[in-house]
mmCIF file of C-alpha atoms and ligand atoms in Angstrom:
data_model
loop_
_atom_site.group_PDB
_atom_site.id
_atom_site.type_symbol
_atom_site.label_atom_id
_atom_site.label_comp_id
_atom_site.label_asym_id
_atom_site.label_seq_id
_atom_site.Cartn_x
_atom_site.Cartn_y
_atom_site.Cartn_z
ATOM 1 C CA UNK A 229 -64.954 -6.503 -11.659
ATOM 2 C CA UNK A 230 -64.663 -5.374 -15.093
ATOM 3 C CA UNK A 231 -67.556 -7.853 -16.492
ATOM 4 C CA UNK A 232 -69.604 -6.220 -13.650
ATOM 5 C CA UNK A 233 -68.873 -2.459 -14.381
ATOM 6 C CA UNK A 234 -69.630 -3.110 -17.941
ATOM 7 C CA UNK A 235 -72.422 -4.264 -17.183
ATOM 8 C CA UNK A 236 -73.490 -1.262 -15.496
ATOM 9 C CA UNK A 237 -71.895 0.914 -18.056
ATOM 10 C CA UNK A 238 -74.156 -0.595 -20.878
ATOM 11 C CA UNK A 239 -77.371 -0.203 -18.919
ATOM 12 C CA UNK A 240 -76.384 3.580 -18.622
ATOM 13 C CA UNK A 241 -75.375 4.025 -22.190
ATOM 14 C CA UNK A 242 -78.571 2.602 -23.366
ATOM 15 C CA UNK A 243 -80.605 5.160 -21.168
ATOM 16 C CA UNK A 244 -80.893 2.981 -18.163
ATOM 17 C CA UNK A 245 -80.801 4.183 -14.525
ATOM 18 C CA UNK A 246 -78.333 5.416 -12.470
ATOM 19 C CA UNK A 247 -80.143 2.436 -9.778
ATOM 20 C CA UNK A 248 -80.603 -0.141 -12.002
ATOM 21 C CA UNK A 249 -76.347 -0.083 -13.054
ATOM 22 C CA UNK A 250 -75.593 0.102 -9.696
ATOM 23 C CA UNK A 251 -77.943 -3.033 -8.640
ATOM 24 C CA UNK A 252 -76.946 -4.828 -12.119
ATOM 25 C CA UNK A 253 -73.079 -4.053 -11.178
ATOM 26 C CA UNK A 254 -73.565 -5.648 -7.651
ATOM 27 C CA UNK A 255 -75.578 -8.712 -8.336
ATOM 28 C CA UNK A 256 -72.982 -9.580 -10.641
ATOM 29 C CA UNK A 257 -70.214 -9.217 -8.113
ATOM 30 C CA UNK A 258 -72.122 -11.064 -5.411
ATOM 31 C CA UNK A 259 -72.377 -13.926 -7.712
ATOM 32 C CA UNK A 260 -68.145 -14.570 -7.638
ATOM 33 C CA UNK A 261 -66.397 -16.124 -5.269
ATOM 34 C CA UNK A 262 -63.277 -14.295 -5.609
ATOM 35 C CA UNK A 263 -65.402 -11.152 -3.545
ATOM 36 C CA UNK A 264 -66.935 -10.874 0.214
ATOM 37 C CA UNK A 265 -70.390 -9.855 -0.919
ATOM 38 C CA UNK A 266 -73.445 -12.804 -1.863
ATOM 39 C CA UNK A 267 -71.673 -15.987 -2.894
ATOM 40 C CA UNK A 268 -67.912 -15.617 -1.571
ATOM 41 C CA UNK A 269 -69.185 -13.410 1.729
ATOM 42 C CA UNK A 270 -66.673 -14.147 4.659
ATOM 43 C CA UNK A 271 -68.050 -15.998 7.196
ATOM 44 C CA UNK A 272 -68.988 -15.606 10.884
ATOM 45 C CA UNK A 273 -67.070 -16.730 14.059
ATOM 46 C CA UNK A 274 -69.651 -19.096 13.958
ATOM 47 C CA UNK A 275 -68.861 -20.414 10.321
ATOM 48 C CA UNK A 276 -71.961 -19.400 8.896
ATOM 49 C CA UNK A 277 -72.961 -16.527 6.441
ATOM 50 C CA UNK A 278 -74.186 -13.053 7.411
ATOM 51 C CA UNK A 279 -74.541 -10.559 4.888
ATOM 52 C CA UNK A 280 -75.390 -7.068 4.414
ATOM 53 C CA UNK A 281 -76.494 -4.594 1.650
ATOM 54 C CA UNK A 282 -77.738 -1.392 0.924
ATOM 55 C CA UNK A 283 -78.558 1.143 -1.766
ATOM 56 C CA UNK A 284 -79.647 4.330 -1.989
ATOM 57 C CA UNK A 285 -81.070 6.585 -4.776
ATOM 58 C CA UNK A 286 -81.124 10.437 -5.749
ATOM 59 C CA UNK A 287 -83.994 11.178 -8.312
ATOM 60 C CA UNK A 288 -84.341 14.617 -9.959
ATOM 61 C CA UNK A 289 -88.406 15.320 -8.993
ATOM 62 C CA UNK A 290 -88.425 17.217 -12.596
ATOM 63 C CA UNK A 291 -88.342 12.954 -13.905
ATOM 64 C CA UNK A 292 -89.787 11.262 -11.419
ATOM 65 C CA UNK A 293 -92.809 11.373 -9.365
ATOM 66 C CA UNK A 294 -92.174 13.089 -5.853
ATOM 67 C CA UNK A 295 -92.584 10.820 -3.378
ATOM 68 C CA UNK A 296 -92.850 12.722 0.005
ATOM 69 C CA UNK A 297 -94.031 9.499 1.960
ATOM 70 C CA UNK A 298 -91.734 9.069 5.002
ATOM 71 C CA UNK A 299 -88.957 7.487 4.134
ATOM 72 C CA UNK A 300 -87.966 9.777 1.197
ATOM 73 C CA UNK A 301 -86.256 12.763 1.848
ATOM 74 C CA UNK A 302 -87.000 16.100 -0.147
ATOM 75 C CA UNK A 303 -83.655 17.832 -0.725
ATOM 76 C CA UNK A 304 -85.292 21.618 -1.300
ATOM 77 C CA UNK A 305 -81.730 23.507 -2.664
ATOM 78 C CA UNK A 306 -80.970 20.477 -5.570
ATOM 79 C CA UNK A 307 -84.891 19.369 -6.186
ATOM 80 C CA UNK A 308 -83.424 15.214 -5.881
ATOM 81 C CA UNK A 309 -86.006 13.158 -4.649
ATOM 82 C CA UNK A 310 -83.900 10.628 -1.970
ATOM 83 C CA UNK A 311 -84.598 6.948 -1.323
ATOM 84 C CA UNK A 312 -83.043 4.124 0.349
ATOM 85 C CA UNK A 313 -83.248 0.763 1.762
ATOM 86 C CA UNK A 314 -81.111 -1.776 3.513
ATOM 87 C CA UNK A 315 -80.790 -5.515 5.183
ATOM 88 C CA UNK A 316 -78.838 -6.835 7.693
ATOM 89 C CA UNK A 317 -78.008 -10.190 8.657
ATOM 90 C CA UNK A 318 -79.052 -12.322 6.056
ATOM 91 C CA UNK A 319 -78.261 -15.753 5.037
ATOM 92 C CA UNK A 320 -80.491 -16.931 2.238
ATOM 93 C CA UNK A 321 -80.936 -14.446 -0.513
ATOM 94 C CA UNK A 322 -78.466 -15.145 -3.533
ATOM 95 C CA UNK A 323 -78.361 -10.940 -3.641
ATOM 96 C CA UNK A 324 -78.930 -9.195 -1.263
ATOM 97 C CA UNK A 325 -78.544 -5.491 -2.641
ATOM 98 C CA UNK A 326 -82.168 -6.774 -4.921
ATOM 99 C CA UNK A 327 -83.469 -7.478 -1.703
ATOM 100 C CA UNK A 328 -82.552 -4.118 -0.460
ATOM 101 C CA UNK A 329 -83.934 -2.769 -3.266
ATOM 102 C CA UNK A 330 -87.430 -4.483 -2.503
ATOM 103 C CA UNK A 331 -86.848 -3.006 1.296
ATOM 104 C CA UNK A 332 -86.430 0.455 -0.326
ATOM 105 C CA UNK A 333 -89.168 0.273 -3.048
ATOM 106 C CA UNK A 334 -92.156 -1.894 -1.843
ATOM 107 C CA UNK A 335 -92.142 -1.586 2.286
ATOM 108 C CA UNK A 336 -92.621 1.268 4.438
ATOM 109 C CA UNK A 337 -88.592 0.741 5.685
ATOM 110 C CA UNK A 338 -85.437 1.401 5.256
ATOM 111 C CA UNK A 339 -83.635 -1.454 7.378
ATOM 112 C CA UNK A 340 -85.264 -4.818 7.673
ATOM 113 C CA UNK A 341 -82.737 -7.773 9.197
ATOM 114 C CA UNK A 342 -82.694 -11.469 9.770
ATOM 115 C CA UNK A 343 -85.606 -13.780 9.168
ATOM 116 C CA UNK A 344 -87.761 -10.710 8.506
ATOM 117 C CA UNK A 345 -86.127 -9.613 5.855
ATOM 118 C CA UNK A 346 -86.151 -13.200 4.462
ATOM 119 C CA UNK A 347 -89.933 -13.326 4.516
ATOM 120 C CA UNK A 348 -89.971 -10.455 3.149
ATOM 121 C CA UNK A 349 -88.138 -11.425 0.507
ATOM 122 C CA UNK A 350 -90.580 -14.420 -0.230
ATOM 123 C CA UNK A 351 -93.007 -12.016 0.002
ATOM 124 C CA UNK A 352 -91.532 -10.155 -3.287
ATOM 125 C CA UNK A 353 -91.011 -13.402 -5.194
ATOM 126 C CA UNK A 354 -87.534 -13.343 -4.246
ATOM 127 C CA UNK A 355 -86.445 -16.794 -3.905
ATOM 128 C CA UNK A 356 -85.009 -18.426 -0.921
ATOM 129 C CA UNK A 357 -81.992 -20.715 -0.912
ATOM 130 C CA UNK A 358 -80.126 -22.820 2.059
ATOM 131 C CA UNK A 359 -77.329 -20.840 3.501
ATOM 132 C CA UNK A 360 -75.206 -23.224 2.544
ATOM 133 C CA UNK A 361 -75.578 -22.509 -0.839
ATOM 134 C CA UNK A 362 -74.026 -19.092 -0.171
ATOM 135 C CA UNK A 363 -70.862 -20.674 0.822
ATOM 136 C CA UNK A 364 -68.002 -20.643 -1.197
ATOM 137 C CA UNK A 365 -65.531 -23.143 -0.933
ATOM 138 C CA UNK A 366 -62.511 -20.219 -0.764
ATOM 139 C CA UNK A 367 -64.555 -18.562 2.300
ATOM 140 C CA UNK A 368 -65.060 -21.862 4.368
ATOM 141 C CA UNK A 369 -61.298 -22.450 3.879
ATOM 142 C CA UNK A 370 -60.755 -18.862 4.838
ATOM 143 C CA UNK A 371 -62.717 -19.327 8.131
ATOM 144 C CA UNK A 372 -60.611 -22.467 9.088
ATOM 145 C CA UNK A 373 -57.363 -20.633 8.305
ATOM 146 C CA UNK A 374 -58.782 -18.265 11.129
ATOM 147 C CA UNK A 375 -59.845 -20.423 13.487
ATOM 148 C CA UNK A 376 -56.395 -21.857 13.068
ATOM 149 C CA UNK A 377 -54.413 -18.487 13.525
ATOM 150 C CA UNK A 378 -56.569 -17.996 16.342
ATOM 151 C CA UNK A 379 -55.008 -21.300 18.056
ATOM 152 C CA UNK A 380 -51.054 -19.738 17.201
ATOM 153 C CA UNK A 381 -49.469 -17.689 19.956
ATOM 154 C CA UNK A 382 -50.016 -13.635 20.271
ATOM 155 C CA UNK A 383 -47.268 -12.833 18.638
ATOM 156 C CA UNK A 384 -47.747 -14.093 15.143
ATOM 157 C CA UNK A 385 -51.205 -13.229 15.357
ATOM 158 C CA UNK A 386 -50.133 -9.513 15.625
ATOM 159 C CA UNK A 387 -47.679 -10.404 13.394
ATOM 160 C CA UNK A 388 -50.428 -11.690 10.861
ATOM 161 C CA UNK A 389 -52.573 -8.514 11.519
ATOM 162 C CA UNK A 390 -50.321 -6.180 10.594
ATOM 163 C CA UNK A 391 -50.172 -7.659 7.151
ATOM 164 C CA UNK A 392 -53.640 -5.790 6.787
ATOM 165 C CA UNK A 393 -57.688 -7.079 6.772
ATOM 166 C CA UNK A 394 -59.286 -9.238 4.489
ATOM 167 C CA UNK A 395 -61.927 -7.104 3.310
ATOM 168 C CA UNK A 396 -63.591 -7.756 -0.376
ATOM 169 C CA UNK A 397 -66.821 -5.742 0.376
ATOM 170 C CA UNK A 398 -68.269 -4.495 -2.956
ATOM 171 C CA UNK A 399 -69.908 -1.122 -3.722
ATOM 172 C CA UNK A 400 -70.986 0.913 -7.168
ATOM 173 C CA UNK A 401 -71.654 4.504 -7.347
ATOM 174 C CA UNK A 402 -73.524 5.652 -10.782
ATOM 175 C CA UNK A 403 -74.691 8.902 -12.458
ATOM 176 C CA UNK A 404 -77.108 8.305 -15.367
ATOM 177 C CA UNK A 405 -78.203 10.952 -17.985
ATOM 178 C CA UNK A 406 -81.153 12.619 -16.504
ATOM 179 C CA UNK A 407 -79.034 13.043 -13.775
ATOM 180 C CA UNK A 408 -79.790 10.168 -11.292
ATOM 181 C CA UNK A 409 -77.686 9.427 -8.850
ATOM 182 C CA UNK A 410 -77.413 6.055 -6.980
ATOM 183 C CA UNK A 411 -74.876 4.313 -4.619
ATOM 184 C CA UNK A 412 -75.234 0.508 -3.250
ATOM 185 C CA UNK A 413 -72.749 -2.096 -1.271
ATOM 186 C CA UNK A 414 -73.047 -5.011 -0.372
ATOM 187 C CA UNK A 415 -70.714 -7.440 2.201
ATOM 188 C CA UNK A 416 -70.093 -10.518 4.328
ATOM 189 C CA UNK A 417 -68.798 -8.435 6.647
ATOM 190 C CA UNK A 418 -65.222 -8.342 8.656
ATOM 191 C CA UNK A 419 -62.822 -11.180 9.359
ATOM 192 C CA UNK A 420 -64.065 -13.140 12.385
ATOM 193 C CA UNK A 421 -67.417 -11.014 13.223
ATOM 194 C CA UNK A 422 -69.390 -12.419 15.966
ATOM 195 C CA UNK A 423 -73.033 -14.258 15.289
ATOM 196 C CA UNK A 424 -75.234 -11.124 14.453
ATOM 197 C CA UNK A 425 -73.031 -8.235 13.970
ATOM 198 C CA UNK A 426 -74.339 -5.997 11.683
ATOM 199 C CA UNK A 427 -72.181 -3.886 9.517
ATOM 200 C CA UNK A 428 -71.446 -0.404 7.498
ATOM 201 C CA UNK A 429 -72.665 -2.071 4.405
ATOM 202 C CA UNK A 430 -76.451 -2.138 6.112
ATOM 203 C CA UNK A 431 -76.242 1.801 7.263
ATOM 204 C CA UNK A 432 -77.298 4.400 4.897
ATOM 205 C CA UNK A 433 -75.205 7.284 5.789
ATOM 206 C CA UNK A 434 -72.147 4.991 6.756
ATOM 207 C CA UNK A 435 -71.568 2.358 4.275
ATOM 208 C CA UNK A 436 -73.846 3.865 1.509
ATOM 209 C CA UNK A 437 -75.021 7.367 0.597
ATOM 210 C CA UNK A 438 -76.338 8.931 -2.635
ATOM 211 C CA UNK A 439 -77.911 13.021 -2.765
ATOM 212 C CA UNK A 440 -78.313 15.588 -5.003
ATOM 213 C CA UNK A 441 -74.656 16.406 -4.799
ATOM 214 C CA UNK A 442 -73.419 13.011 -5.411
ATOM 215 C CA UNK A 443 -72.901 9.547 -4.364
ATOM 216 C CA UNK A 444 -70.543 7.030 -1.951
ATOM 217 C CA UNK A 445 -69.827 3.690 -1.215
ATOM 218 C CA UNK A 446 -67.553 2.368 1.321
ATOM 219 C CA UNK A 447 -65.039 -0.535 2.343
ATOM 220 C CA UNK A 448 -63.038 -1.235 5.493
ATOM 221 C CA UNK A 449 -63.571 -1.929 8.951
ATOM 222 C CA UNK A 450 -67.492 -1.347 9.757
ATOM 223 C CA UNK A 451 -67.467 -0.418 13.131
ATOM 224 C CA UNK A 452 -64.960 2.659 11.751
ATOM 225 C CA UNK A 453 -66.836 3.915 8.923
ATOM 226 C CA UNK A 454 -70.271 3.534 11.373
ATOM 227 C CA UNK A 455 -68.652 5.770 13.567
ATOM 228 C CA UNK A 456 -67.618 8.546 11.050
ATOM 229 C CA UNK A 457 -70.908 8.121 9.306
ATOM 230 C CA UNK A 458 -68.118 7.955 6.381
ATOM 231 C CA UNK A 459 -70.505 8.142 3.157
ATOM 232 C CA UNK A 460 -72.624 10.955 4.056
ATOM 233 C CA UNK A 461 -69.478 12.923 5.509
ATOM 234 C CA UNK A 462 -68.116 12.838 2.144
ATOM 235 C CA UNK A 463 -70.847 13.538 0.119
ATOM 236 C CA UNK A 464 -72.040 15.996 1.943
ATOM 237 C CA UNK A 465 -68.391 17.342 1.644
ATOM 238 C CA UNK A 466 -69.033 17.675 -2.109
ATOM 239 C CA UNK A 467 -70.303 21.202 -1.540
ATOM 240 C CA UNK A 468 -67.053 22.416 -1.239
ATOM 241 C CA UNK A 469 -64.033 20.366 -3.308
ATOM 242 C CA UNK A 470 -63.495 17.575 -5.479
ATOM 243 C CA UNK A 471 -64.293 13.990 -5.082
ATOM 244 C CA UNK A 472 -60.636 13.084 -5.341
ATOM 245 C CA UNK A 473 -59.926 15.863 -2.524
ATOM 246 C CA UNK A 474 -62.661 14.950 -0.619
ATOM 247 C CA UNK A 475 -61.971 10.619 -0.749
ATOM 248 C CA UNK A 476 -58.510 11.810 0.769
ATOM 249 C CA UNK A 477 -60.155 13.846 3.765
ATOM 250 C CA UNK A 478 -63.184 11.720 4.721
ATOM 251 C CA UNK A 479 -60.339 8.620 5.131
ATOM 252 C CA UNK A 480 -57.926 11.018 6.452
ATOM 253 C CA UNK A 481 -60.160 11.843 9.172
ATOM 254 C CA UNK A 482 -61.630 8.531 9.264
ATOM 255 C CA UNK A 483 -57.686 7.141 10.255
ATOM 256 C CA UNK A 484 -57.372 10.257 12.442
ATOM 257 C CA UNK A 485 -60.493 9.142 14.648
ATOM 258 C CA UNK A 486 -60.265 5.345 14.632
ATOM 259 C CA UNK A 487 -56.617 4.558 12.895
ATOM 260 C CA UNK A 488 -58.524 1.619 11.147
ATOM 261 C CA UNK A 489 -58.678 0.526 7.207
ATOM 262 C CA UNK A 490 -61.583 1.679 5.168
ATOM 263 C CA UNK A 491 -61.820 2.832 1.289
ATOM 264 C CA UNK A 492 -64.372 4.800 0.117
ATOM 265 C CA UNK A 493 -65.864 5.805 -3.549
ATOM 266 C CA UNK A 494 -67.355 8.971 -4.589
ATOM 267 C CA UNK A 495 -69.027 10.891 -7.420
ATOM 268 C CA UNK A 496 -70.498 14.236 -7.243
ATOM 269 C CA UNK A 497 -73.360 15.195 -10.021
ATOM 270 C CA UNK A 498 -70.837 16.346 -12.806
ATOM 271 C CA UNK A 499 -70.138 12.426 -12.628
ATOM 272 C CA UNK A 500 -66.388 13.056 -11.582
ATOM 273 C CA UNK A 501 -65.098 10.407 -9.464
ATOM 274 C CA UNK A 502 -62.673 10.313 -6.914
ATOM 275 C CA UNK A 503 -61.668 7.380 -4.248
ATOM 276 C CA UNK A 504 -58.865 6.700 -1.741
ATOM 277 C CA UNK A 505 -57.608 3.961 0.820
ATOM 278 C CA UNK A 506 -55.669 3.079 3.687
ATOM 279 C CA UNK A 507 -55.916 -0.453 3.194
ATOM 280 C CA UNK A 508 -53.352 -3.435 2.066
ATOM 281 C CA UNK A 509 -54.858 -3.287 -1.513
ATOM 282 C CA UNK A 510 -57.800 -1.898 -3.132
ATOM 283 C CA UNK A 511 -59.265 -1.902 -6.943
ATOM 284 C CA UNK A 512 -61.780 0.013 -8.954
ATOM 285 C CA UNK A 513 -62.714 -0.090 -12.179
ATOM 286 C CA UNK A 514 -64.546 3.280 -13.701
ATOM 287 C CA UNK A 515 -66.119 4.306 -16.603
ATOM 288 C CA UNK A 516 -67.322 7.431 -18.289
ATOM 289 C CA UNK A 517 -67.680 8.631 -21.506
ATOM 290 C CA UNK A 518 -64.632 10.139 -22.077
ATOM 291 C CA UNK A 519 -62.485 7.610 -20.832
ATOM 292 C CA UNK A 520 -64.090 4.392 -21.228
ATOM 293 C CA UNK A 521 -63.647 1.127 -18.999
ATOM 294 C CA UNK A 522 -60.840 1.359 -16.945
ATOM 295 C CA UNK A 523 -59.400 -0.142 -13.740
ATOM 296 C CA UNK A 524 -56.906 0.407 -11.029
ATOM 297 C CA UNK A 525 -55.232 -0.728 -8.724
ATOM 298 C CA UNK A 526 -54.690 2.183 -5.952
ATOM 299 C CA UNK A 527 -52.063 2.687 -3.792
ATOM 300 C CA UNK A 528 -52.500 3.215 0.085
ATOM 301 C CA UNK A 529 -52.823 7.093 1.503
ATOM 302 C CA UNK A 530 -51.445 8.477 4.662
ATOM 303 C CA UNK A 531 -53.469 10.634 6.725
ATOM 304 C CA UNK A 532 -54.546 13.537 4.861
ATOM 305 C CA UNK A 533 -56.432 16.679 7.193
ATOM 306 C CA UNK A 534 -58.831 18.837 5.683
ATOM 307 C CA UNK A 535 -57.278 22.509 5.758
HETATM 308 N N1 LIG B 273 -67.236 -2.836 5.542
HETATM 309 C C1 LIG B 273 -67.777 -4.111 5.706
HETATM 310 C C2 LIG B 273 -68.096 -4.439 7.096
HETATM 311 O O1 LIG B 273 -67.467 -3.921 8.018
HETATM 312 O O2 LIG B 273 -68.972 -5.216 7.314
#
């Protein structure tokens, strides 16, 4: 995680966009095993690879050319020019947040899934590659420890599950020096997902969401942070506290309405950061300026209500 957040850090410090450290930052990730994004992705009941990915982009239109085609988003009150795109269920891309990068910056979509978004792919010069090359050797003996658990009685199952998800999806949230924002995640999904379930990670407003006022990325159970549109609550949130404060309320809420696990990330446009979780374990690593590369390993919240 570190090797990857430098990574991103040293495109920024050099000038580089606020997009290109967050795609840089999760190609790298999607390339270890140890995570559940790219190579390492959990797999499906089935036993096969699904993954999603998105990313998203906030562009001051003083920089950058206005694009008011429609799939961008003019934010009037800020002047941010917004972009995004996304894929869903696929198997053979080695990383899938560039392919959702091609979705958002050469088609007319946002969300392309499944063999589509494959040929698309091709169609970019992105190369194809057997799904089974996007199985690591830690996730296929993760899936048979499942399908083993699934054989033991109810009560050590429940027993099992309250030891907390398996999660491992990975996001990055970025502000460069012009004042770009950008946001992008990418996943295998949950634990045990049936054959074409698509997650948070593929919803732009849910998984992933960058404006004017800032940026988020999330982690946890999908169908949860899909039904709180998570992301965009929080950033949209940024109007009126902190991202610390706000990280606390959106999963607050977000355990209020569903009681699952999620974590979320968040900057606002004055690049402070802020991120919370209600999950078994979950790890960041940040860097600014000021404070250099840092990482941490954050402790669990409790339900926290806005006032
Ligand atoms: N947050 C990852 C997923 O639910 O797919």
């Amino acid at each position: 995680m570190l090797t990857a957040t430098r990574l991103g850090a040293k495109i920024l410090q050099s000038g580089g966009s606020a997009l290109d450290a967050v795609i840089a930052t999760i190609s790298t990730l999607e390339d270890h095993p140890l995570f559940n994004a790219g190579y390492g992705s959990l797999l499906n009941s089935e036993g096969n690879v699904e993954m999603d990915a998105s990313v998203m982009s906030a562009e001051p239109v003083s920089d950058a050319m206005p694009k008011r085609g429609r799939k961008s988003q003019q934010v009037a009150e800020d002047d941010y020019n917004v972009t995004a795109g996304a894929v869903a269920v696929i198997s053979r891309v080695q990383h899938p947040v560039v392919l959702a990068r091609a979705v958002m910056e050469r088609s007319p979509h946002i969300l392309m899934a499944g063999v589509g978004a494959e040929r698309f792919a091709r169609s970019c010069g992105i190369q194809l590659v057997k799904p089974a090359a996007m199985i690591s050797a830690r996730a296929r003996e993760r899936w048979r420890a499942r399908q083993q658990q699934q054989a033991e009685s109810a009560a050590e199952a429940a027993a099992r599950a309250s030891m907390g998800m398996e999660h491992g999806t990975v996001g990055a949230i970025a502000i460069d020096a012009r004042g770009g924002i950008a946001a992008a995640t990418s996943t295998g999904g949950v634990p045990g997902k049936l054959f074409g379930r698509v997650g948070d990670s593929a919803i732009i407003g849910a998984g992933t969401f960058a404006h004017g006022l800032g940026a988020a990325s999330a982690t946890g159970q999908g169908e949860a942070i899909i039904l709180t549109s998570l992301c965009r609550e929080a950033v949209l949130a940024l109007a009126e506290g902190s991202p610390d404060a706000i990280a606390r309320e959106a999963i607050g809420e977000m355990i209020d309405a569903t009681g699952a696990e999620a974590g979320v990330i968040i900057l606002d446009r004055r690049g402070r950061i802020g991120y919370a979780h209600n999950a078994a374990s979950m790890q960041v690593a940040r860097f600014d300026p000021a404070g250099g590369l840092r990482h941490l390993w954050l402790p669990p919240i409790g339900a926290v209500r806005r006032q």
